[in-house]
Amino acid sequence: MKILVLNGPNINMLGIREPGIYGKQTFSDLLDLINQTAKETGIAIDQYQSNHEGALVDKIQAAYGDYDGIVINPAAYTHTSVAILDALKSVSIPAVEVHISDVDSREAFRQISYAGMYCEKTIKGQGIDGYRQAIIYLTEKYGS
Ligand code: DQA
């Protein structure tokens, strides 16, 4: 099994951006956690972060035929991007949406998730551990 972890805009600023909301753990800590989870589960995991919507769409399209699961935090594009939703639908790869913060308890504009309309599960408000939980969910459901 092979999983792709995708992160949208400003996730690379973790640890610097709004630590009261996103915590003090850095993007590098997140990458370490992903690598550690890959080792623990024995699953091949690649990760990609971009601040650009089209680049994320390209990466989802390129995942077709190569990956068995996607973990995605589209960040701000969660609330705006029909293009990311359509890309996920196009490739039909099982996907889990992750949000570091508890988007439900934040501004009204964060209550809509386009990617979430495709994803089979959403994990929110768990900090960076949400990525580990999402990987384990996909591994248990689809791993061989
Ligand atoms: C986020 C929540 C989004 O509303 C926000 O735009 C982000 C990060 C999260 O992980 O909590 O950039 O996706």
PDB file of N, CA, C and O in Angstrom, residues 22-77:
ATOM      1  N   TYR A  22      -2.773  26.669  15.888  1.00  0.00           N
ATOM      2  CA  TYR A  22      -2.204  25.495  15.212  1.00  0.00           C
ATOM      3  C   TYR A  22      -1.140  24.759  16.035  1.00  0.00           C
ATOM      4  O   TYR A  22      -0.644  23.722  15.603  1.00  0.00           O
ATOM      5  N   GLY A  23      -0.808  25.318  17.202  1.00  0.00           N
ATOM      6  CA  GLY A  23       0.173  24.665  18.064  1.00  0.00           C
ATOM      7  C   GLY A  23       1.599  25.087  17.748  1.00  0.00           C
ATOM      8  O   GLY A  23       1.856  25.832  16.805  1.00  0.00           O
ATOM      9  N   LYS A  24       2.519  24.584  18.566  1.00  0.00           N
ATOM     10  CA  LYS A  24       3.927  24.991  18.448  1.00  0.00           C
ATOM     11  C   LYS A  24       4.745  24.003  17.637  1.00  0.00           C
ATOM     12  O   LYS A  24       5.915  24.252  17.334  1.00  0.00           O
ATOM     13  N   GLN A  25       4.155  22.880  17.301  1.00  0.00           N
ATOM     14  CA  GLN A  25       4.911  21.908  16.516  1.00  0.00           C
ATOM     15  C   GLN A  25       5.120  22.435  15.094  1.00  0.00           C
ATOM     16  O   GLN A  25       4.222  23.047  14.506  1.00  0.00           O
ATOM     17  N   THR A  26       6.305  22.203  14.581  1.00  0.00           N
ATOM     18  CA  THR A  26       6.696  22.787  13.297  1.00  0.00           C
ATOM     19  C   THR A  26       6.338  21.848  12.138  1.00  0.00           C
ATOM     20  O   THR A  26       6.004  20.680  12.349  1.00  0.00           O
ATOM     21  N   PHE A  27       6.484  22.382  10.927  1.00  0.00           N
ATOM     22  CA  PHE A  27       6.261  21.570   9.729  1.00  0.00           C
ATOM     23  C   PHE A  27       7.247  20.399   9.699  1.00  0.00           C
ATOM     24  O   PHE A  27       6.905  19.281   9.327  1.00  0.00           O
ATOM     25  N   SER A  28       8.466  20.677  10.160  1.00  0.00           N
ATOM     26  CA  SER A  28       9.477  19.625  10.217  1.00  0.00           C
ATOM     27  C   SER A  28       9.048  18.527  11.199  1.00  0.00           C
ATOM     28  O   SER A  28       9.253  17.328  10.938  1.00  0.00           O
ATOM     29  N   ASP A  29       8.425  18.920  12.320  1.00  0.00           N
ATOM     30  CA  ASP A  29       7.886  17.916  13.264  1.00  0.00           C
ATOM     31  C   ASP A  29       6.822  17.068  12.567  1.00  0.00           C
ATOM     32  O   ASP A  29       6.731  15.861  12.791  1.00  0.00           O
ATOM     33  N   LEU A  30       5.984  17.726  11.747  1.00  0.00           N
ATOM     34  CA  LEU A  30       4.935  16.991  11.029  1.00  0.00           C
ATOM     35  C   LEU A  30       5.551  15.962  10.076  1.00  0.00           C
ATOM     36  O   LEU A  30       5.116  14.811  10.019  1.00  0.00           O
ATOM     37  N   LEU A  31       6.603  16.384   9.357  1.00  0.00           N
ATOM     38  CA  LEU A  31       7.256  15.452   8.420  1.00  0.00           C
ATOM     39  C   LEU A  31       7.877  14.273   9.177  1.00  0.00           C
ATOM     40  O   LEU A  31       7.788  13.124   8.730  1.00  0.00           O
ATOM     41  N   ASP A  32       8.452  14.563  10.352  1.00  0.00           N
ATOM     42  CA  ASP A  32       9.014  13.485  11.184  1.00  0.00           C
ATOM     43  C   ASP A  32       7.927  12.505  11.602  1.00  0.00           C
ATOM     44  O   ASP A  32       8.128  11.291  11.571  1.00  0.00           O
ATOM     45  N   LEU A  33       6.766  13.061  12.000  1.00  0.00           N
ATOM     46  CA  LEU A  33       5.650  12.212  12.442  1.00  0.00           C
ATOM     47  C   LEU A  33       5.162  11.315  11.294  1.00  0.00           C
ATOM     48  O   LEU A  33       4.879  10.127  11.497  1.00  0.00           O
ATOM     49  N   ILE A  34       5.098  11.885  10.097  1.00  0.00           N
ATOM     50  CA  ILE A  34       4.662  11.117   8.926  1.00  0.00           C
ATOM     51  C   ILE A  34       5.658   9.984   8.643  1.00  0.00           C
ATOM     52  O   ILE A  34       5.273   8.833   8.436  1.00  0.00           O
ATOM     53  N   ASN A  35       6.949  10.312   8.698  1.00  0.00           N
ATOM     54  CA  ASN A  35       7.981   9.291   8.442  1.00  0.00           C
ATOM     55  C   ASN A  35       7.969   8.192   9.496  1.00  0.00           C
ATOM     56  O   ASN A  35       8.109   7.007   9.183  1.00  0.00           O
ATOM     57  N   GLN A  36       7.759   8.609  10.749  1.00  0.00           N
ATOM     58  CA  GLN A  36       7.698   7.654  11.854  1.00  0.00           C
ATOM     59  C   GLN A  36       6.479   6.729  11.688  1.00  0.00           C
ATOM     60  O   GLN A  36       6.571   5.515  11.902  1.00  0.00           O
ATOM     61  N   THR A  37       5.343   7.300  11.259  1.00  0.00           N
ATOM     62  CA  THR A  37       4.127   6.501  11.055  1.00  0.00           C
ATOM     63  C   THR A  37       4.337   5.527   9.897  1.00  0.00           C
ATOM     64  O   THR A  37       3.852   4.396   9.931  1.00  0.00           O
ATOM     65  N   ALA A  38       5.074   5.966   8.882  1.00  0.00           N
ATOM     66  CA  ALA A  38       5.384   5.083   7.750  1.00  0.00           C
ATOM     67  C   ALA A  38       6.177   3.874   8.234  1.00  0.00           C
ATOM     68  O   ALA A  38       5.889   2.741   7.876  1.00  0.00           O
ATOM     69  N   LYS A  39       7.150   4.138   9.096  1.00  0.00           N
ATOM     70  CA  LYS A  39       7.980   3.040   9.631  1.00  0.00           C
ATOM     71  C   LYS A  39       7.142   2.092  10.461  1.00  0.00           C
ATOM     72  O   LYS A  39       7.242   0.871  10.323  1.00  0.00           O
ATOM     73  N   GLU A  40       6.300   2.666  11.344  1.00  0.00           N
ATOM     74  CA  GLU A  40       5.485   1.839  12.251  1.00  0.00           C
ATOM     75  C   GLU A  40       4.496   0.952  11.498  1.00  0.00           C
ATOM     76  O   GLU A  40       4.240  -0.171  11.886  1.00  0.00           O
ATOM     77  N   THR A  41       3.916   1.506  10.433  1.00  0.00           N
ATOM     78  CA  THR A  41       2.879   0.764   9.706  1.00  0.00           C
ATOM     79  C   THR A  41       3.481  -0.084   8.580  1.00  0.00           C
ATOM     80  O   THR A  41       2.797  -0.952   8.043  1.00  0.00           O
ATOM     81  N   GLY A  42       4.711   0.207   8.210  1.00  0.00           N
ATOM     82  CA  GLY A  42       5.346  -0.499   7.106  1.00  0.00           C
ATOM     83  C   GLY A  42       4.785  -0.075   5.753  1.00  0.00           C
ATOM     84  O   GLY A  42       4.934  -0.776   4.752  1.00  0.00           O
ATOM     85  N   ILE A  43       4.140   1.081   5.727  1.00  0.00           N
ATOM     86  CA  ILE A  43       3.503   1.583   4.511  1.00  0.00           C
ATOM     87  C   ILE A  43       4.430   2.617   3.860  1.00  0.00           C
ATOM     88  O   ILE A  43       5.074   3.413   4.553  1.00  0.00           O
ATOM     89  N   ALA A  44       4.447   2.633   2.531  1.00  0.00           N
ATOM     90  CA  ALA A  44       5.216   3.664   1.822  1.00  0.00           C
ATOM     91  C   ALA A  44       4.393   4.952   1.802  1.00  0.00           C
ATOM     92  O   ALA A  44       3.237   4.946   1.381  1.00  0.00           O
ATOM     93  N   ILE A  45       4.980   6.020   2.303  1.00  0.00           N
ATOM     94  CA  ILE A  45       4.254   7.294   2.353  1.00  0.00           C
ATOM     95  C   ILE A  45       5.102   8.394   1.726  1.00  0.00           C
ATOM     96  O   ILE A  45       6.273   8.574   2.082  1.00  0.00           O
ATOM     97  N   ASP A  46       4.502   9.132   0.796  1.00  0.00           N
ATOM     98  CA  ASP A  46       5.136  10.318   0.235  1.00  0.00           C
ATOM     99  C   ASP A  46       4.346  11.524   0.708  1.00  0.00           C
ATOM    100  O   ASP A  46       3.141  11.427   0.970  1.00  0.00           O
ATOM    101  N   GLN A  47       5.031  12.655   0.786  1.00  0.00           N
ATOM    102  CA  GLN A  47       4.305  13.866   1.182  1.00  0.00           C
ATOM    103  C   GLN A  47       4.622  14.999   0.226  1.00  0.00           C
ATOM    104  O   GLN A  47       5.700  15.048  -0.377  1.00  0.00           O
ATOM    105  N   TYR A  48       3.676  15.925   0.107  1.00  0.00           N
ATOM    106  CA  TYR A  48       3.853  17.074  -0.772  1.00  0.00           C
ATOM    107  C   TYR A  48       3.083  18.252  -0.177  1.00  0.00           C
ATOM    108  O   TYR A  48       1.945  18.089   0.259  1.00  0.00           O
ATOM    109  N   GLN A  49       3.730  19.417  -0.158  1.00  0.00           N
ATOM    110  CA  GLN A  49       3.058  20.645   0.305  1.00  0.00           C
ATOM    111  C   GLN A  49       3.195  21.700  -0.771  1.00  0.00           C
ATOM    112  O   GLN A  49       4.260  21.852  -1.379  1.00  0.00           O
ATOM    113  N   SER A  50       2.094  22.424  -1.013  1.00  0.00           N
ATOM    114  CA  SER A  50       2.176  23.543  -1.951  1.00  0.00           C
ATOM    115  C   SER A  50       1.248  24.665  -1.510  1.00  0.00           C
ATOM    116  O   SER A  50       0.198  24.426  -0.915  1.00  0.00           O
ATOM    117  N   ASN A  51       1.668  25.858  -1.841  1.00  0.00           N
ATOM    118  CA  ASN A  51       0.821  27.034  -1.595  1.00  0.00           C
ATOM    119  C   ASN A  51      -0.068  27.320  -2.804  1.00  0.00           C
ATOM    120  O   ASN A  51      -0.802  28.308  -2.803  1.00  0.00           O
ATOM    121  N   HIS A  52       0.007  26.457  -3.832  1.00  0.00           N
ATOM    122  CA  HIS A  52      -0.670  26.728  -5.101  1.00  0.00           C
ATOM    123  C   HIS A  52      -1.744  25.677  -5.396  1.00  0.00           C
ATOM    124  O   HIS A  52      -1.462  24.479  -5.435  1.00  0.00           O
ATOM    125  N   GLU A  53      -2.931  26.160  -5.648  1.00  0.00           N
ATOM    126  CA  GLU A  53      -4.074  25.263  -5.874  1.00  0.00           C
ATOM    127  C   GLU A  53      -3.827  24.309  -7.049  1.00  0.00           C
ATOM    128  O   GLU A  53      -4.058  23.096  -6.944  1.00  0.00           O
ATOM    129  N   GLY A  54      -3.372  24.855  -8.182  1.00  0.00           N
ATOM    130  CA  GLY A  54      -3.164  24.032  -9.382  1.00  0.00           C
ATOM    131  C   GLY A  54      -2.107  22.961  -9.162  1.00  0.00           C
ATOM    132  O   GLY A  54      -2.211  21.846  -9.696  1.00  0.00           O
ATOM    133  N   ALA A  55      -1.100  23.281  -8.370  1.00  0.00           N
ATOM    134  CA  ALA A  55      -0.046  22.296  -8.081  1.00  0.00           C
ATOM    135  C   ALA A  55      -0.627  21.130  -7.293  1.00  0.00           C
ATOM    136  O   ALA A  55      -0.248  19.969  -7.507  1.00  0.00           O
ATOM    137  N   LEU A  56      -1.561  21.429  -6.398  1.00  0.00           N
ATOM    138  CA  LEU A  56      -2.204  20.357  -5.618  1.00  0.00           C
ATOM    139  C   LEU A  56      -3.093  19.508  -6.530  1.00  0.00           C
ATOM    140  O   LEU A  56      -3.114  18.278  -6.419  1.00  0.00           O
ATOM    141  N   VAL A  57      -3.803  20.166  -7.447  1.00  0.00           N
ATOM    142  CA  VAL A  57      -4.627  19.439  -8.426  1.00  0.00           C
ATOM    143  C   VAL A  57      -3.731  18.531  -9.272  1.00  0.00           C
ATOM    144  O   VAL A  57      -4.047  17.347  -9.472  1.00  0.00           O
ATOM    145  N   ASP A  58      -2.596  19.053  -9.739  1.00  0.00           N
ATOM    146  CA  ASP A  58      -1.655  18.252 -10.544  1.00  0.00           C
ATOM    147  C   ASP A  58      -1.189  17.013  -9.773  1.00  0.00           C
ATOM    148  O   ASP A  58      -1.089  15.921 -10.327  1.00  0.00           O
ATOM    149  N   LYS A  59      -0.885  17.221  -8.493  1.00  0.00           N
ATOM    150  CA  LYS A  59      -0.368  16.112  -7.674  1.00  0.00           C
ATOM    151  C   LYS A  59      -1.453  15.052  -7.472  1.00  0.00           C
ATOM    152  O   LYS A  59      -1.153  13.850  -7.503  1.00  0.00           O
ATOM    153  N   ILE A  60      -2.699  15.475  -7.271  1.00  0.00           N
ATOM    154  CA  ILE A  60      -3.805  14.512  -7.114  1.00  0.00           C
ATOM    155  C   ILE A  60      -3.979  13.725  -8.418  1.00  0.00           C
ATOM    156  O   ILE A  60      -4.114  12.502  -8.408  1.00  0.00           O
ATOM    157  N   GLN A  61      -3.955  14.406  -9.538  1.00  0.00           N
ATOM    158  CA  GLN A  61      -4.091  13.712 -10.833  1.00  0.00           C
ATOM    159  C   GLN A  61      -2.957  12.708 -11.039  1.00  0.00           C
ATOM    160  O   GLN A  61      -3.181  11.581 -11.489  1.00  0.00           O
ATOM    161  N   ALA A  62      -1.743  13.123 -10.667  1.00  0.00           N
ATOM    162  CA  ALA A  62      -0.570  12.243 -10.858  1.00  0.00           C
ATOM    163  C   ALA A  62      -0.614  11.034  -9.929  1.00  0.00           C
ATOM    164  O   ALA A  62       0.080  10.035 -10.163  1.00  0.00           O
ATOM    165  N   ALA A  63      -1.430  11.122  -8.875  1.00  0.00           N
ATOM    166  CA  ALA A  63      -1.533  10.012  -7.916  1.00  0.00           C
ATOM    167  C   ALA A  63      -2.297   8.834  -8.506  1.00  0.00           C
ATOM    168  O   ALA A  63      -2.193   7.706  -8.020  1.00  0.00           O
ATOM    169  N   TYR A  64      -3.051   9.089  -9.569  1.00  0.00           N
ATOM    170  CA  TYR A  64      -3.878   8.044 -10.180  1.00  0.00           C
ATOM    171  C   TYR A  64      -3.014   6.860 -10.630  1.00  0.00           C
ATOM    172  O   TYR A  64      -2.023   7.044 -11.339  1.00  0.00           O
ATOM    173  N   GLY A  65      -3.402   5.678 -10.175  1.00  0.00           N
ATOM    174  CA  GLY A  65      -2.665   4.477 -10.565  1.00  0.00           C
ATOM    175  C   GLY A  65      -1.392   4.247  -9.770  1.00  0.00           C
ATOM    176  O   GLY A  65      -0.712   3.243  -9.966  1.00  0.00           O
ATOM    177  N   ASP A  66      -1.044   5.163  -8.900  1.00  0.00           N
ATOM    178  CA  ASP A  66       0.212   5.075  -8.157  1.00  0.00           C
ATOM    179  C   ASP A  66      -0.022   4.939  -6.649  1.00  0.00           C
ATOM    180  O   ASP A  66       0.723   4.249  -5.966  1.00  0.00           O
ATOM    181  N   TYR A  67      -1.056   5.621  -6.143  1.00  0.00           N
ATOM    182  CA  TYR A  67      -1.321   5.613  -4.695  1.00  0.00           C
ATOM    183  C   TYR A  67      -2.654   4.942  -4.393  1.00  0.00           C
ATOM    184  O   TYR A  67      -3.595   5.019  -5.189  1.00  0.00           O
ATOM    185  N   ASP A  68      -2.718   4.341  -3.187  1.00  0.00           N
ATOM    186  CA  ASP A  68      -3.938   3.648  -2.752  1.00  0.00           C
ATOM    187  C   ASP A  68      -4.736   4.466  -1.745  1.00  0.00           C
ATOM    188  O   ASP A  68      -5.851   4.076  -1.375  1.00  0.00           O
ATOM    189  N   GLY A  69      -4.152   5.549  -1.258  1.00  0.00           N
ATOM    190  CA  GLY A  69      -4.855   6.386  -0.295  1.00  0.00           C
ATOM    191  C   GLY A  69      -4.256   7.780  -0.286  1.00  0.00           C
ATOM    192  O   GLY A  69      -3.064   7.955  -0.571  1.00  0.00           O
ATOM    193  N   ILE A  70      -5.106   8.761   0.027  1.00  0.00           N
ATOM    194  CA  ILE A  70      -4.643  10.152   0.124  1.00  0.00           C
ATOM    195  C   ILE A  70      -5.080  10.712   1.476  1.00  0.00           C
ATOM    196  O   ILE A  70      -6.236  10.553   1.875  1.00  0.00           O
ATOM    197  N   VAL A  71      -4.141  11.351   2.163  1.00  0.00           N
ATOM    198  CA  VAL A  71      -4.457  12.140   3.353  1.00  0.00           C
ATOM    199  C   VAL A  71      -4.263  13.584   2.936  1.00  0.00           C
ATOM    200  O   VAL A  71      -3.183  13.947   2.464  1.00  0.00           O
ATOM    201  N   ILE A  72      -5.304  14.397   3.064  1.00  0.00           N
ATOM    202  CA  ILE A  72      -5.209  15.769   2.548  1.00  0.00           C
ATOM    203  C   ILE A  72      -5.680  16.802   3.560  1.00  0.00           C
ATOM    204  O   ILE A  72      -6.746  16.663   4.158  1.00  0.00           O
ATOM    205  N   ASN A  73      -4.818  17.804   3.760  1.00  0.00           N
ATOM    206  CA  ASN A  73      -5.230  19.019   4.467  1.00  0.00           C
ATOM    207  C   ASN A  73      -5.131  20.143   3.433  1.00  0.00           C
ATOM    208  O   ASN A  73      -4.051  20.702   3.225  1.00  0.00           O
ATOM    209  N   PRO A  74      -6.241  20.473   2.780  1.00  0.00           N
ATOM    210  CA  PRO A  74      -6.176  21.514   1.741  1.00  0.00           C
ATOM    211  C   PRO A  74      -6.007  22.918   2.312  1.00  0.00           C
ATOM    212  O   PRO A  74      -5.953  23.885   1.556  1.00  0.00           O
ATOM    213  N   ALA A  75      -5.973  23.021   3.659  1.00  0.00           N
ATOM    214  CA  ALA A  75      -5.823  24.316   4.345  1.00  0.00           C
ATOM    215  C   ALA A  75      -6.902  25.280   3.855  1.00  0.00           C
ATOM    216  O   ALA A  75      -8.064  24.895   3.760  1.00  0.00           O
ATOM    217  N   ALA A  76      -6.534  26.512   3.494  1.00  0.00           N
ATOM    218  CA  ALA A  76      -7.564  27.496   3.107  1.00  0.00           C
ATOM    219  C   ALA A  76      -8.353  27.060   1.874  1.00  0.00           C
ATOM    220  O   ALA A  76      -9.528  27.425   1.718  1.00  0.00           O
ATOM    221  N   TYR A  77      -7.724  26.235   1.022  1.00  0.00           N
ATOM    222  CA  TYR A  77      -8.453  25.758  -0.178  1.00  0.00           C
ATOM    223  C   TYR A  77      -9.595  24.802   0.169  1.00  0.00           C
ATOM    224  O   TYR A  77     -10.453  24.534  -0.680  1.00  0.00           O
TER     225      TYR A  77
END
